[in-house]
Short mmCIF file of C-alpha atoms in Angstrom, two decimals:
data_model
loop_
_atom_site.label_atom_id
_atom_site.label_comp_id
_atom_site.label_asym_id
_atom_site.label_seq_id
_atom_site.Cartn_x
_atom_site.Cartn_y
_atom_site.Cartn_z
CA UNK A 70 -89.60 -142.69 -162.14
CA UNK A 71 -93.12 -141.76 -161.72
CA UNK A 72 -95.68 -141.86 -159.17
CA UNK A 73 -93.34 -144.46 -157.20
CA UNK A 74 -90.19 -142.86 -156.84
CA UNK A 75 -88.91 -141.91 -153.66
CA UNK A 76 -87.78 -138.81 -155.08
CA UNK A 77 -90.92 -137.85 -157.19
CA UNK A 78 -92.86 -134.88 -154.86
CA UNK A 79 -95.81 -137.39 -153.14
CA UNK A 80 -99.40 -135.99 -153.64
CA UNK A 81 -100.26 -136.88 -149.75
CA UNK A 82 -99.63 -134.72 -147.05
CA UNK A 83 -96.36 -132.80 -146.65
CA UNK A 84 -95.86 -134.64 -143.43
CA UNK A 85 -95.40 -138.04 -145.20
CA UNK A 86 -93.32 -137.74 -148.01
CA UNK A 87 -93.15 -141.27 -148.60
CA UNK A 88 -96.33 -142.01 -149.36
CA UNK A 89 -97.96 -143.11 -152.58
CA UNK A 90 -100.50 -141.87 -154.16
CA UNK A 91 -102.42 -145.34 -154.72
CA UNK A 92 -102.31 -145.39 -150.77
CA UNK A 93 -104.27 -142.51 -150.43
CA UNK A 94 -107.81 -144.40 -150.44
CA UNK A 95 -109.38 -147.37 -152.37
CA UNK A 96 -110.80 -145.87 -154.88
CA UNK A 97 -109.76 -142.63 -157.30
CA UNK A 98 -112.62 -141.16 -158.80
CA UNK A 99 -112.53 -140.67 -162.01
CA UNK A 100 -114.18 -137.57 -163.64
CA UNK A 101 -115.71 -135.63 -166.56
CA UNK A 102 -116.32 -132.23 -166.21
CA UNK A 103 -118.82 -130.53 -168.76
CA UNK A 104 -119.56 -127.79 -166.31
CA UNK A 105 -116.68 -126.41 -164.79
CA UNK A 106 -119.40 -124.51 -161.99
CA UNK A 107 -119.67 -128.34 -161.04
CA UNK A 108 -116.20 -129.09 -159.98
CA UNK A 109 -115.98 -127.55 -156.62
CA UNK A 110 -119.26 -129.17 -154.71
CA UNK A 111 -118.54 -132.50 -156.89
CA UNK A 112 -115.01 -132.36 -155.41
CA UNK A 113 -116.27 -131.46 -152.04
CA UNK A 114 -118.86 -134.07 -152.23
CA UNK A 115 -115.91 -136.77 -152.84
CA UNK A 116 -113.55 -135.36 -150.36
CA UNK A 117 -116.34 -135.60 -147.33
CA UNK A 118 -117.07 -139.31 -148.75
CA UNK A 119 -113.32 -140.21 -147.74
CA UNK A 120 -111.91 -140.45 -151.81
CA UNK A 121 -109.52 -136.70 -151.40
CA UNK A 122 -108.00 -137.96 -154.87
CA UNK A 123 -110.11 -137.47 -157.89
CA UNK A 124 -108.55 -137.75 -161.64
CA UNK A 125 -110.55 -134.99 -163.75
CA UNK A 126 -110.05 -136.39 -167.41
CA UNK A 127 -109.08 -134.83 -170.20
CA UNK A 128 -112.03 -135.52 -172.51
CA UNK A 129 -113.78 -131.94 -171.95
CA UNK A 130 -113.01 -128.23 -173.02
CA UNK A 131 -113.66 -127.82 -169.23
CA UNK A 132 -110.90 -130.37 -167.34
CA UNK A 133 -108.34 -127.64 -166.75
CA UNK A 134 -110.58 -125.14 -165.32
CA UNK A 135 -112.10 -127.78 -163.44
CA UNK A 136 -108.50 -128.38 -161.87
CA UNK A 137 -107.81 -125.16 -161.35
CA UNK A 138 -110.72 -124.58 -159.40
CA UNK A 139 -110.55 -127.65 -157.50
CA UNK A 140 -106.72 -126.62 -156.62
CA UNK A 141 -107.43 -123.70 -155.65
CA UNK A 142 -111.02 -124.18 -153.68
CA UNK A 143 -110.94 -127.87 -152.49
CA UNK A 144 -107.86 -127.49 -150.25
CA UNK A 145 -108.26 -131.30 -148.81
CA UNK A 146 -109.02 -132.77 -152.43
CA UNK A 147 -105.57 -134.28 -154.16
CA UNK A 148 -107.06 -133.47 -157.95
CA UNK A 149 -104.60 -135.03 -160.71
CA UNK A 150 -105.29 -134.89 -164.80
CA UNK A 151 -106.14 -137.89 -166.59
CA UNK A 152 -106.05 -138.68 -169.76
CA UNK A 153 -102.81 -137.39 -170.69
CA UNK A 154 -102.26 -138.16 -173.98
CA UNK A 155 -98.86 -135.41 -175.25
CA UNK A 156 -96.25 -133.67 -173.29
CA UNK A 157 -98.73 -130.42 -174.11
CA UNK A 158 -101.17 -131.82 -171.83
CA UNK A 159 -98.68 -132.44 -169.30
CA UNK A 160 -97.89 -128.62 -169.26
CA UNK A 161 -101.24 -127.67 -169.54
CA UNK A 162 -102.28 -130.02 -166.25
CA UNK A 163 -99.25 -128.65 -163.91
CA UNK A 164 -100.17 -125.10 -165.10
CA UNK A 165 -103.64 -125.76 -163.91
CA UNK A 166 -102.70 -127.13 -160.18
CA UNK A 167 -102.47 -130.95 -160.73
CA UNK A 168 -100.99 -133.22 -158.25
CA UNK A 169 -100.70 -135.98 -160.05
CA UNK A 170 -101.02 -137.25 -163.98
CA UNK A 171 -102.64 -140.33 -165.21
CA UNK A 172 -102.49 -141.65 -169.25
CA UNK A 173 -104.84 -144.19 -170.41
CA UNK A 174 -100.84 -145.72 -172.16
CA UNK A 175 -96.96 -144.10 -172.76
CA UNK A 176 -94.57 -143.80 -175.18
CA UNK A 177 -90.87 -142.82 -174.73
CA UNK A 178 -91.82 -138.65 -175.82
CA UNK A 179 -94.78 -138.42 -173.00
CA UNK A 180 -93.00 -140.43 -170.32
CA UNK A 181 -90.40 -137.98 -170.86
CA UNK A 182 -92.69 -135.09 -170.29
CA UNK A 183 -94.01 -136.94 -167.28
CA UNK A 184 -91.14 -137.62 -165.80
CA UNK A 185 -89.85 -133.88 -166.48
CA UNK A 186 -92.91 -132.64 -164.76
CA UNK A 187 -92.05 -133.47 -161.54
CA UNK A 188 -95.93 -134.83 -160.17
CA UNK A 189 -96.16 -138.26 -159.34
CA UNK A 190 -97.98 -140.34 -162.50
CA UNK A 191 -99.26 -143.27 -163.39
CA UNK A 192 -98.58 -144.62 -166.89
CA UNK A 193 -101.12 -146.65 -168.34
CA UNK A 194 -99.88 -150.56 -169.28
CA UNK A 195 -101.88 -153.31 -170.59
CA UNK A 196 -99.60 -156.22 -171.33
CA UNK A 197 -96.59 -157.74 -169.33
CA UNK A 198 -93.88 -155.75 -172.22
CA UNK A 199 -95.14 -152.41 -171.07
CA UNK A 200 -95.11 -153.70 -167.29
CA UNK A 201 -91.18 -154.87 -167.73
CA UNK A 202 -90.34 -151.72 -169.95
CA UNK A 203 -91.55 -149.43 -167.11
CA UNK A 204 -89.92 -151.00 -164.44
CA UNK A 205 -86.47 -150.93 -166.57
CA UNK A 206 -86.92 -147.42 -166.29
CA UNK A 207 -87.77 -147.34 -162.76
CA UNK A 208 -91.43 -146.66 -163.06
CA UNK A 209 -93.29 -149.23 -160.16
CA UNK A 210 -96.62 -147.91 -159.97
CA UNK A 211 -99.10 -147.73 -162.58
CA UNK A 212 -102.79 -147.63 -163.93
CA UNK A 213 -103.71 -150.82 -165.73
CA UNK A 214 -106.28 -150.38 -168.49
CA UNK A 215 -108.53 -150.82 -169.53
CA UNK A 216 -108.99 -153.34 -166.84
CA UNK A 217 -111.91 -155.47 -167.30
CA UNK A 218 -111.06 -155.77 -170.98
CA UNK A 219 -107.12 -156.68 -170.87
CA UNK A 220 -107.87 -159.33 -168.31
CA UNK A 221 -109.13 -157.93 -165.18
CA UNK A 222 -108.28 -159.73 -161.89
CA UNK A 223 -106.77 -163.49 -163.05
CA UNK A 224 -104.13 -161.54 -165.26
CA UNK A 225 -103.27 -158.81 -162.77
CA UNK A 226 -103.23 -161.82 -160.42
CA UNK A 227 -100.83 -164.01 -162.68
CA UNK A 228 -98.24 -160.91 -162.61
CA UNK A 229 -98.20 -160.49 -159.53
CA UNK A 230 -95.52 -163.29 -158.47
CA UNK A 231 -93.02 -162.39 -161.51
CA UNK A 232 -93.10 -159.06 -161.12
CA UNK A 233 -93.34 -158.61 -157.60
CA UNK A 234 -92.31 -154.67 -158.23
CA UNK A 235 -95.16 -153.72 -160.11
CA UNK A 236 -98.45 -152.15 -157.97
CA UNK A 237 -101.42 -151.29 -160.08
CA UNK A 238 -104.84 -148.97 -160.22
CA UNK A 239 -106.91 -150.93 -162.72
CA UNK A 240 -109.39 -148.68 -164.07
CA UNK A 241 -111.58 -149.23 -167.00
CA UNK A 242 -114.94 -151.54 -166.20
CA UNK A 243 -113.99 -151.34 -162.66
CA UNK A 244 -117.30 -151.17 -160.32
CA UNK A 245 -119.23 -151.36 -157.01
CA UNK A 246 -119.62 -155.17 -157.45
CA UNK A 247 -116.26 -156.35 -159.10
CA UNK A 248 -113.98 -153.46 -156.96
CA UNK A 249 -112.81 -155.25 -154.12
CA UNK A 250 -112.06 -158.32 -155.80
CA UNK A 251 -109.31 -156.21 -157.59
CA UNK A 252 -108.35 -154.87 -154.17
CA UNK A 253 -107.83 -158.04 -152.37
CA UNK A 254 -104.63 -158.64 -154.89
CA UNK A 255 -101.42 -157.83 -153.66
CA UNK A 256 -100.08 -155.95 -156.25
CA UNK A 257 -103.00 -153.67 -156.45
CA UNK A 258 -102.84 -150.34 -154.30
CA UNK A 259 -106.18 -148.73 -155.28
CA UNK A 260 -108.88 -148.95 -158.65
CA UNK A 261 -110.31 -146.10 -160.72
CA UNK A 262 -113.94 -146.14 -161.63
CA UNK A 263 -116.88 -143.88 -162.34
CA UNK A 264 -119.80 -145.37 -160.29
CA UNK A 265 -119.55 -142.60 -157.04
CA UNK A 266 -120.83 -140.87 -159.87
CA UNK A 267 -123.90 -141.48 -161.54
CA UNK A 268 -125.22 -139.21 -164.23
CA UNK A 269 -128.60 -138.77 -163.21
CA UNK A 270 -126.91 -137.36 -159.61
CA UNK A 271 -124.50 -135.13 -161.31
CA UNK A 272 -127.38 -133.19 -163.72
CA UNK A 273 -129.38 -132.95 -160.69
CA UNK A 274 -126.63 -131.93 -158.32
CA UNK A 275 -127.02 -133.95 -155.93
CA UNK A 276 -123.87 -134.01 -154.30
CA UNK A 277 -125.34 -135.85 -151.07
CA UNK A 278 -126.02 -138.96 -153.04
CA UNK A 279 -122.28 -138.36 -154.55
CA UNK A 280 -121.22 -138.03 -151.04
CA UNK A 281 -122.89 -141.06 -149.74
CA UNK A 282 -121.62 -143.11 -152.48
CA UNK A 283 -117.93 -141.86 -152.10
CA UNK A 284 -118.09 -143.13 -148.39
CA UNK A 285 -119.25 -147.09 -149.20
CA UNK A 286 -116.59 -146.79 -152.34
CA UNK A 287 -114.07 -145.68 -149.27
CA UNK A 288 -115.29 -148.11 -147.40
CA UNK A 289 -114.71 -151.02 -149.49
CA UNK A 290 -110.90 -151.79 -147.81
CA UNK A 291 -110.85 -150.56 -144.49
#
């Protein structure tokens, strides 16, 4: 079972080993790291804005030493790997610190190698099969994606009476505008997006503006 299990390790805090990690705050930022000399104040930044869990992708040369430095620097951040796409990757994320793995989808080999890892993780579904086939194997929680595109809120909405089990993170054309129409569903727990992020803030470092954003995106179920 993944990041739902009762007996997976929880990414919150020691003292509540219960909780979940799409309880953790409304939003989970998700990031790509060119500059791995960006990852600690970007991290910080998020942390201070009231989002401690941040997904750092794997899309870049830079995402595990953007971990590791998070991990070991960012004490209050929760940093997980995204974009997990081979049990390699899995390895390659714990070695590096993660508390959590995400994957854009799953097959049986890299839900395996999840599973095997020990972290939390959220398998990425986007039809009802994959929903069922998780929760067959015991898996509850997931990311659903890409969100916008497979349906966005009326289909999450229309699972959510037959398969009362099943609590989401849509990410994937989630936003500031359409974010806490996702969140007022019932089966969803949190949504991942990119907009505490903009590009023109993170080549100019301003990590104040990231900040400031972080806290409405926190905001947005309180």
């Amino acid at each position: 079972m993944g990041a739902v299990t009762s007996t997976a390790p929880s990414p919150g805090s020691p003292d509540s080993p219960d909780s979940s990690l799409l309880d953790l705050a409304p939003v989970i930022p998700v990031v790509i790291v060119h500059d791995v000399a960006d990852a600690v104040p970007m991290a910080r930044a998020l942390v201070a804005g009231g989002l401690p869990a941040i997904e750092v992708t794997f899309r870049t040369p830079a995402a595990a030493d953007a971990i590791r430095a998070i991990a070991e620097e960012v004490p209050d951040a929760v940093v997980g790997a995204g974009t997990v796409l081979s049990p390699e990757q899995v390895e390659t994320a714990v070695a590096a610190g993660s508390r959590f793995l995400v994957t854009p989808g799953w097959t049986d080999r890299l839900l395996g190698a999840l599973d095997a890892s020990g972290l939390p993780y959220l398998p990425g579904v986007s039809t009802t099969s994959e929903v069922v086939a998780l929760l067959e194997r015991g898996v509850e929680e997931m990311k659903f994606f890409p969100a916008e595109a497979a349906g966005g809120t009326p289909y999450l909405k229309a699972l959510a009476s037959p398969l009362p089990r099943a609590r989401f993170c849509p990410t994937g054309g989630v936003n500031a505008s359409n974010a806490l129409g996702y969140l007022s569903l019932p089966n969803v727990g949190c949504v991942g997006g990119t907009w505490m992020l903009p590009p023109d803030a993170l080549e100019a470092g301003d990590w104040a503006r990231v900040e400031s954003l972080a806290r409405e995106a926190a905001a947005l179920r309180g």
